[in-house]
PDB file of C-alpha atoms in Angstrom:
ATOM      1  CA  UNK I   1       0.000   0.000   0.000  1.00  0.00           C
ATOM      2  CA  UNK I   2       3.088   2.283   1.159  1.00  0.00           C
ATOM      3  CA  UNK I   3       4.652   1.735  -2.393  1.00  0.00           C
ATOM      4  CA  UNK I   4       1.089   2.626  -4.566  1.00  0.00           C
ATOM      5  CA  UNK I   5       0.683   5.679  -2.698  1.00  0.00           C
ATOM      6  CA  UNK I   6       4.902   6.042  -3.604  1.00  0.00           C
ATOM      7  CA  UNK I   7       4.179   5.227  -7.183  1.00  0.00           C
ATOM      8  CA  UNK I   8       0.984   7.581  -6.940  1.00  0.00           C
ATOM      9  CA  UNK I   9       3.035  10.612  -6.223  1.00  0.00           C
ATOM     10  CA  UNK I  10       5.698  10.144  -8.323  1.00  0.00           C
ATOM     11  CA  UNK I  11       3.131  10.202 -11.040  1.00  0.00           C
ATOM     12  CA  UNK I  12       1.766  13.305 -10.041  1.00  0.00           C
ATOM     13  CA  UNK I  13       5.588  14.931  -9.995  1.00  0.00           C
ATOM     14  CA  UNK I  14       5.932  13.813 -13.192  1.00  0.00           C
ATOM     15  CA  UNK I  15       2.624  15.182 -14.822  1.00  0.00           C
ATOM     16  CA  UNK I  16       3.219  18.175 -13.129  1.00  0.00           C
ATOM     17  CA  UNK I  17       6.674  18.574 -14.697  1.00  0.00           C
ATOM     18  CA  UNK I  18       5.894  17.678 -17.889  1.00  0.00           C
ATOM     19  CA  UNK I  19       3.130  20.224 -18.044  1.00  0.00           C
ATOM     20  CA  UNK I  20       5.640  22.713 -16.822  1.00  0.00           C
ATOM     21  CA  UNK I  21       8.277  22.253 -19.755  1.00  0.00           C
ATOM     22  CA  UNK I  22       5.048  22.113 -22.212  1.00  0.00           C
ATOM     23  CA  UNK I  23       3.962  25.592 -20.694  1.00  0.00           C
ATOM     24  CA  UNK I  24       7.795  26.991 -20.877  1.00  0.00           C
ATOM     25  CA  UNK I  25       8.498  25.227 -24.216  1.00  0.00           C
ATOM     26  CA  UNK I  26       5.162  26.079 -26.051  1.00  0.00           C
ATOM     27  CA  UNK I  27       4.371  29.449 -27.982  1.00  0.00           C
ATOM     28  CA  UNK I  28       7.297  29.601 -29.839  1.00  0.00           C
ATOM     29  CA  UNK I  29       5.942  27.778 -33.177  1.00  0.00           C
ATOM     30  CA  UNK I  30       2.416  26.333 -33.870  1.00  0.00           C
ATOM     31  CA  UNK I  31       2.220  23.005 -34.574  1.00  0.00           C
ATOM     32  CA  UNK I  32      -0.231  21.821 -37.004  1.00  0.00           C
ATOM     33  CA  UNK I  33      -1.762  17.591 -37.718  1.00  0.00           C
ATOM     34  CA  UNK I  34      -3.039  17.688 -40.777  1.00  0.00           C
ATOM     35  CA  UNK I  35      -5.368  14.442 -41.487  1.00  0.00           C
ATOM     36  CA  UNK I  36      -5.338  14.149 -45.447  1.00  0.00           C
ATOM     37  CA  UNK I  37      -8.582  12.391 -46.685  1.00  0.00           C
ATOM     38  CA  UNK I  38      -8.683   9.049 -49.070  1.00  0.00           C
ATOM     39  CA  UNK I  39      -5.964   9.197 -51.796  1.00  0.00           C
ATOM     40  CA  UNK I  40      -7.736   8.889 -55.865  1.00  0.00           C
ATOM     41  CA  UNK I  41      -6.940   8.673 -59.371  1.00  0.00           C
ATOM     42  CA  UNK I  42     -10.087  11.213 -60.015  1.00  0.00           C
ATOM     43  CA  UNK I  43      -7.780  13.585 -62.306  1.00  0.00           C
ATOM     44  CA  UNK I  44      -4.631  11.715 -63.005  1.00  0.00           C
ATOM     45  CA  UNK I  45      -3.888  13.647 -66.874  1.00  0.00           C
ATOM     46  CA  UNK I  46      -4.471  17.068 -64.854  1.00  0.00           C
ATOM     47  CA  UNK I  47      -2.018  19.486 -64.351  1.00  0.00           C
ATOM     48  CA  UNK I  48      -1.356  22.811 -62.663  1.00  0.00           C
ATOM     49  CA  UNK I  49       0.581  25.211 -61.250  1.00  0.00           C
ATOM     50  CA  UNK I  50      -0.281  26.380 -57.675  1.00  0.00           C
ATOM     51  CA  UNK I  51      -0.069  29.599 -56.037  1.00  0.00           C
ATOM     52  CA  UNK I  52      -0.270  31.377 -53.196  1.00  0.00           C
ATOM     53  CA  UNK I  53      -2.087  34.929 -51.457  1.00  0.00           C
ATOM     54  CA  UNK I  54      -2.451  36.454 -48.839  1.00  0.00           C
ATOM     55  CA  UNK I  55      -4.878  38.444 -49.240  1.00  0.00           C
ATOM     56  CA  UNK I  56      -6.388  39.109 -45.736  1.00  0.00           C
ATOM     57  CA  UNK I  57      -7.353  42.912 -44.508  1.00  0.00           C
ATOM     58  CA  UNK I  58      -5.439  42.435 -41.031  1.00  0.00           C
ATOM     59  CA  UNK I  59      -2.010  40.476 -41.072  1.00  0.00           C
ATOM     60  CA  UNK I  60      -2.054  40.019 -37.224  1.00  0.00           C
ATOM     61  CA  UNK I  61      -2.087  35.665 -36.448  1.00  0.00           C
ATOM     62  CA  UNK I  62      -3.371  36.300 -32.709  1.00  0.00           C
ATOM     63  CA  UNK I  63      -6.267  38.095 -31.436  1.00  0.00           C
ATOM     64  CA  UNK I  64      -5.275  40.313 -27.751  1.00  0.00           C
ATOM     65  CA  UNK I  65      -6.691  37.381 -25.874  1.00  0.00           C
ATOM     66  CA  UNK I  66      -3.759  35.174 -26.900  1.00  0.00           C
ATOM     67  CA  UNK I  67      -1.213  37.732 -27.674  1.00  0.00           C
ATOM     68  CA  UNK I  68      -0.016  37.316 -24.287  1.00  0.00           C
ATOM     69  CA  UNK I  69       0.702  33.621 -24.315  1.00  0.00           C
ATOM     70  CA  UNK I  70       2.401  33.545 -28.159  1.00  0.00           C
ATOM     71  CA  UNK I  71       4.675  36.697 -27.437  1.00  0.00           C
ATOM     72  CA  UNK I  72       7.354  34.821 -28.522  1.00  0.00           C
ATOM     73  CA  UNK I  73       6.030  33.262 -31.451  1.00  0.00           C
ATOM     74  CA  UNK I  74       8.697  32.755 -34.281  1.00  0.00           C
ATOM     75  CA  UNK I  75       6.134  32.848 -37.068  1.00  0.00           C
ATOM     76  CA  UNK I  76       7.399  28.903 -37.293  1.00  0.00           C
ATOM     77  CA  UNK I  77       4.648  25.823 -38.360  1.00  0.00           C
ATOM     78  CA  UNK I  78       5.497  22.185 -37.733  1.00  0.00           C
ATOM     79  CA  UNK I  79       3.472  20.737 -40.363  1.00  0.00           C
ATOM     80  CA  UNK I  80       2.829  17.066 -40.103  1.00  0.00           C
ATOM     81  CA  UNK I  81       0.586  15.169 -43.080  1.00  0.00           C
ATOM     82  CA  UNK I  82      -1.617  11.701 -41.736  1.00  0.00           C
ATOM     83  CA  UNK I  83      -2.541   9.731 -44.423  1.00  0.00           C
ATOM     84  CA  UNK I  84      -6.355   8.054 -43.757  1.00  0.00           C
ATOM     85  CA  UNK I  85      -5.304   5.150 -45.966  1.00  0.00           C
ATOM     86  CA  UNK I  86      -1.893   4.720 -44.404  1.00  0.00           C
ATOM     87  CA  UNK I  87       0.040   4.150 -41.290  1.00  0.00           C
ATOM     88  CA  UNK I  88       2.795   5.854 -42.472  1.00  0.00           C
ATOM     89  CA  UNK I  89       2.728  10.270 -41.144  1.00  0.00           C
ATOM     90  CA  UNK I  90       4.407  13.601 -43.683  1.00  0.00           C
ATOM     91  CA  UNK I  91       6.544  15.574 -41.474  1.00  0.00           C
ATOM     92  CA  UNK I  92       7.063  18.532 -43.917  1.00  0.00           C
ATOM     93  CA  UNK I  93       8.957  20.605 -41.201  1.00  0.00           C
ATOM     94  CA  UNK I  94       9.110  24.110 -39.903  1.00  0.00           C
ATOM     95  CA  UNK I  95       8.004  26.585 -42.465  1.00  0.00           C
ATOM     96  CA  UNK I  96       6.312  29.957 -42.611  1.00  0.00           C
ATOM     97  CA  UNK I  97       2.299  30.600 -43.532  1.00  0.00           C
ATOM     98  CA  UNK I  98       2.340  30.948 -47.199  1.00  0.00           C
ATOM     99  CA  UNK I  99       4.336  27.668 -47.252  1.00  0.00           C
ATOM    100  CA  UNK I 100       1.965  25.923 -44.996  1.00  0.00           C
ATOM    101  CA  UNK I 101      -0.956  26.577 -47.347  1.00  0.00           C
ATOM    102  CA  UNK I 102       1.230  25.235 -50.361  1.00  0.00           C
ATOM    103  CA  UNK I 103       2.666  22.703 -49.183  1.00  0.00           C
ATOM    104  CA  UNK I 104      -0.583  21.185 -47.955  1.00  0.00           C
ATOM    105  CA  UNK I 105      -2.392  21.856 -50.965  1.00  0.00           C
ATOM    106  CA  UNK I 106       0.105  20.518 -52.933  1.00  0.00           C
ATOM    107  CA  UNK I 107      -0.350  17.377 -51.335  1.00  0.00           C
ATOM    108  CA  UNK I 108      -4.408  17.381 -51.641  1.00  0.00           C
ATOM    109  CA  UNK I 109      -4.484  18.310 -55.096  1.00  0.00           C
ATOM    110  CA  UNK I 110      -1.365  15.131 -55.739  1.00  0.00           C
ATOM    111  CA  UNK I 111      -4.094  12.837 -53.757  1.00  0.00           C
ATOM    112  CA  UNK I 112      -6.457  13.898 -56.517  1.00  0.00           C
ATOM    113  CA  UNK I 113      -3.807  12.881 -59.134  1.00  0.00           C
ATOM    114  CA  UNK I 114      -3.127  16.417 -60.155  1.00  0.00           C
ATOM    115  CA  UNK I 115       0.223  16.988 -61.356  1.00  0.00           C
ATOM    116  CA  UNK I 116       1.358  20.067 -58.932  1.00  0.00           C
ATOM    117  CA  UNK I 117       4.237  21.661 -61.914  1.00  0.00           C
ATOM    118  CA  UNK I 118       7.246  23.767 -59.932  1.00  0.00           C
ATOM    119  CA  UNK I 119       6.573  26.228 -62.538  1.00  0.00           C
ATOM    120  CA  UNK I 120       4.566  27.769 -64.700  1.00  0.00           C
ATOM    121  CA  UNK I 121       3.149  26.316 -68.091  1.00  0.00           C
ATOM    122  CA  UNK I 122       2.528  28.343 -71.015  1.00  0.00           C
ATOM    123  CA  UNK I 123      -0.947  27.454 -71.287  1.00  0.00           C
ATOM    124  CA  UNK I 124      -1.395  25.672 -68.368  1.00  0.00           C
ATOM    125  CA  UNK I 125      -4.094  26.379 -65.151  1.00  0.00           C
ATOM    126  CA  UNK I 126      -3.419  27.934 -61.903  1.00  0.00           C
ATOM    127  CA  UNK I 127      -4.786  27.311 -58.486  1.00  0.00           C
ATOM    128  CA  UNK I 128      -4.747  29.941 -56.555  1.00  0.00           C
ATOM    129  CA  UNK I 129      -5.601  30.003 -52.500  1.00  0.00           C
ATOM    130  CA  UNK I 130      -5.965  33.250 -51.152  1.00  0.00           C
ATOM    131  CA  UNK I 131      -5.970  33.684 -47.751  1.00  0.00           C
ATOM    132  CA  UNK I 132      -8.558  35.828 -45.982  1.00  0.00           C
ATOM    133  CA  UNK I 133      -8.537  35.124 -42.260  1.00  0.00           C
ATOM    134  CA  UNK I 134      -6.094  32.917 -40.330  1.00  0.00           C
ATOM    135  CA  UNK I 135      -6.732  34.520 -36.800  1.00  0.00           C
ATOM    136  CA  UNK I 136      -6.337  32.670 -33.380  1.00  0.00           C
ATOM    137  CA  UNK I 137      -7.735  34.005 -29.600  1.00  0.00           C
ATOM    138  CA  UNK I 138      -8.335  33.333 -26.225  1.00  0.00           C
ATOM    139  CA  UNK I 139     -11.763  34.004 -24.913  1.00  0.00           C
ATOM    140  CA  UNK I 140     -13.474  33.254 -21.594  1.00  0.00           C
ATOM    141  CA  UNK I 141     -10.801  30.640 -21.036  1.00  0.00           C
ATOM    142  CA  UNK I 142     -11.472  28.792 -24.399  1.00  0.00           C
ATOM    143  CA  UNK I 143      -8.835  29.367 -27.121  1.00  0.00           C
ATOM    144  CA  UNK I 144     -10.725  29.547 -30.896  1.00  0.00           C
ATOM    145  CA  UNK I 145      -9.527  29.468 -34.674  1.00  0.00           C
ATOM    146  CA  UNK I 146     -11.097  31.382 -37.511  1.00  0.00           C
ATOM    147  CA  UNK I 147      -9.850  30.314 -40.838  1.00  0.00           C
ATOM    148  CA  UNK I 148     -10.996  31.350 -44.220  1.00  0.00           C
ATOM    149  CA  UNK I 149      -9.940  31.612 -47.542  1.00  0.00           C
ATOM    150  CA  UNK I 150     -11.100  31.603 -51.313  1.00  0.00           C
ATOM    151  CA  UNK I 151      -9.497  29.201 -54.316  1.00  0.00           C
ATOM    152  CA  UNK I 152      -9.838  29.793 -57.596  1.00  0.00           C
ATOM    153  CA  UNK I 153      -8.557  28.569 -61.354  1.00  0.00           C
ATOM    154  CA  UNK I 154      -7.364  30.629 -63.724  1.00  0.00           C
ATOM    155  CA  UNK I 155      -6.510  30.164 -67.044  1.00  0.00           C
ATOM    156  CA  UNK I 156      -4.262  32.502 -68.038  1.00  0.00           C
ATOM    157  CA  UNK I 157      -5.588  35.759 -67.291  1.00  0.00           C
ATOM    158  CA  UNK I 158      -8.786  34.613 -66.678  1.00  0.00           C
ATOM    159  CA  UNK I 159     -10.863  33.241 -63.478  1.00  0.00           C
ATOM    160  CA  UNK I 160     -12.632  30.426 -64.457  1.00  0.00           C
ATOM    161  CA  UNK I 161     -14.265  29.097 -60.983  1.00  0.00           C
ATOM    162  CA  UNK I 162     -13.636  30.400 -57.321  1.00  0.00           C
ATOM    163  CA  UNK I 163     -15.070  28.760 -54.313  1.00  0.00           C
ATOM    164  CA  UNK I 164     -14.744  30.794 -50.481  1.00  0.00           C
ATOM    165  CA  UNK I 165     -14.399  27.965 -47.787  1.00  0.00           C
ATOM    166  CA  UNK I 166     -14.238  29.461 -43.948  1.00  0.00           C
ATOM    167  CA  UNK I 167     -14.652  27.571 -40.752  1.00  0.00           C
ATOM    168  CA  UNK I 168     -14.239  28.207 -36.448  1.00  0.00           C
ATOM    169  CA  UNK I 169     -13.695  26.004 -34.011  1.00  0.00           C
ATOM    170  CA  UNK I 170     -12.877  26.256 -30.225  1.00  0.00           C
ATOM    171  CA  UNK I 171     -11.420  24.299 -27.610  1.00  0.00           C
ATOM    172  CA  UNK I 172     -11.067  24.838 -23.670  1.00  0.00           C
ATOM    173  CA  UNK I 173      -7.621  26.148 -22.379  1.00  0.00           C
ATOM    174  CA  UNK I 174      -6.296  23.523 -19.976  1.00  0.00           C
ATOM    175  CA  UNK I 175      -2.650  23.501 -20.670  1.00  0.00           C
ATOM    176  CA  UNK I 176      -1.969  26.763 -22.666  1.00  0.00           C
ATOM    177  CA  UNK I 177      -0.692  27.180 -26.045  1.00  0.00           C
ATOM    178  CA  UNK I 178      -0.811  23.237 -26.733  1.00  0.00           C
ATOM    179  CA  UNK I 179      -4.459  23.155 -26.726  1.00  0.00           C
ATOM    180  CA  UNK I 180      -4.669  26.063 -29.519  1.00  0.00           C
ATOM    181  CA  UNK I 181      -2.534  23.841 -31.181  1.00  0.00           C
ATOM    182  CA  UNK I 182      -5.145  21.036 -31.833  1.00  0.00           C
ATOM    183  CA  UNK I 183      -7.696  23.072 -32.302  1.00  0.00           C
ATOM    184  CA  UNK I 184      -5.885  24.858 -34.785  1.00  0.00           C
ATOM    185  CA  UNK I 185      -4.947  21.164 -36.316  1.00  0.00           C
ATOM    186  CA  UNK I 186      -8.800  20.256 -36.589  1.00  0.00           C
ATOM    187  CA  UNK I 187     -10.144  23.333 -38.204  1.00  0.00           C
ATOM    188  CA  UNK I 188      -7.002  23.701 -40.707  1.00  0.00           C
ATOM    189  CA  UNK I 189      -7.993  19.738 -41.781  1.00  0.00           C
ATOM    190  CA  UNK I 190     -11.765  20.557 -41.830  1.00  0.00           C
ATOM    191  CA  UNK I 191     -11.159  23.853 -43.804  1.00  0.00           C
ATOM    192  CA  UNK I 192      -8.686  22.314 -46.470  1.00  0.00           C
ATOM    193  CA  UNK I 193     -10.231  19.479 -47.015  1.00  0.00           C
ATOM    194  CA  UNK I 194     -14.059  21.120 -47.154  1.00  0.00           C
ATOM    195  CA  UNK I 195     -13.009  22.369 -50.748  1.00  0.00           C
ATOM    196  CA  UNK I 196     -14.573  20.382 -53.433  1.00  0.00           C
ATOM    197  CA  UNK I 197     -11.661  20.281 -55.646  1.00  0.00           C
ATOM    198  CA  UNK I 198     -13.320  17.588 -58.391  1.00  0.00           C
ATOM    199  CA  UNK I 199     -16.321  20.062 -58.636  1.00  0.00           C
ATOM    200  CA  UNK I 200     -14.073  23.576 -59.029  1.00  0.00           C
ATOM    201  CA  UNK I 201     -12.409  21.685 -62.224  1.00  0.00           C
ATOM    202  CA  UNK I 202     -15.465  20.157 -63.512  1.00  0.00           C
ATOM    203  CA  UNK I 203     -16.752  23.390 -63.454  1.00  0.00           C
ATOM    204  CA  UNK I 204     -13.645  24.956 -64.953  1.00  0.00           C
ATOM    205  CA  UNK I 205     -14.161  22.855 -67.566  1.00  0.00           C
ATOM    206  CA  UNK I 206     -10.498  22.033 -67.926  1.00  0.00           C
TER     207      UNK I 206
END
């Protein structure tokens, strides 16, 4: 009995330590799961070339409820890819905004089959993402994402289709910036993946 209650408190230290080094460590970089959905062949003889705005009225990425706790954010993302028909995870790495949003819709528009070209074509489409609100806060103890953003193809010059997806989620603030960090990771997969790809080029007629 002496030794369970020994083994009880031990455990305790040890939570209580690891939370601390989460709450010292955390805030620095955001760290985003991205859960990719079921890989197809749908457009396998597409290509494009993707690209990238930001197009959004207020550049801030935290709202002055969780200012405070991401003062020393680096502007970092750890960017991890799950596949849903695989065991096997993507870690892309640390990279900024813009190359979160291209890097994971690189990969969605791949699971499609879509060639993603490096550059340009000469006559080739573009699919553009353009970033309208990527804003994260603390309110009443419950941290929340707002995410939106519009895509759109273009051939050449021209717009052919455009499609705004936006989405908010919120989660309760138990252990600090870790929590805004899987919220963050469920409304970035829910927003990314809510864009009906196969219906933008159908509709592009490309």
């Amino acid at each position: 009995m002496k030794s369970l209650s020994l083994f009880v408190k031990k455990s305790i230290a040890c939570l209580f330590i690891l939370l601390l080094v989460i709450a010292c460590t955390s805030g620095r970089y955001l760290t985003i799961n991205y859960n990719l959905p079921p890989q197809t062949d749908l457009f396998d003889s597409k290509t494009v070339t993707l690209r990238f705005k930001d197009s959004r009225s207020n550049q801030r990425i935290f709202g002055p409820g969780a200012q405070k706790d991401f003062e020393r954010f680096t502007g970092v993302y750890s960017l991890t890819m799950h596949h849903s028909d695989s065991a096997s995870n993507i870690w892309v790495g640390a990279i900024d905004l813009p190359n979160l949003f291209q890097q994971t819709f690189k990969q969605r528009l791949e699971n499609l089959g879509i060639q993603v070209l490096r550059e340009q074509a000469e006559s080739g489409p573009t699919f553009e993402i353009a970033l309208q609100e990527f804003l994260i806060n603390k309110e009443k103890n419950n941290w929340t994402v707002q995410i939106a953003y519009e895509a759109g193809i273009y051939q050449g010059d021209q717009l052919r289709v455009t499609e705004r997806v936006s989405g908010s989620a919120e989660r309760t603030n138990v252990i600090g910036p870790a929590d805004a960090d899987k919220v963050l990771g469920e409304i970035f997969t829910d927003v990314v993946n809510k864009l009906n790809i196969d219906n933008m080029f159908q509709s592009a007629d490309l």
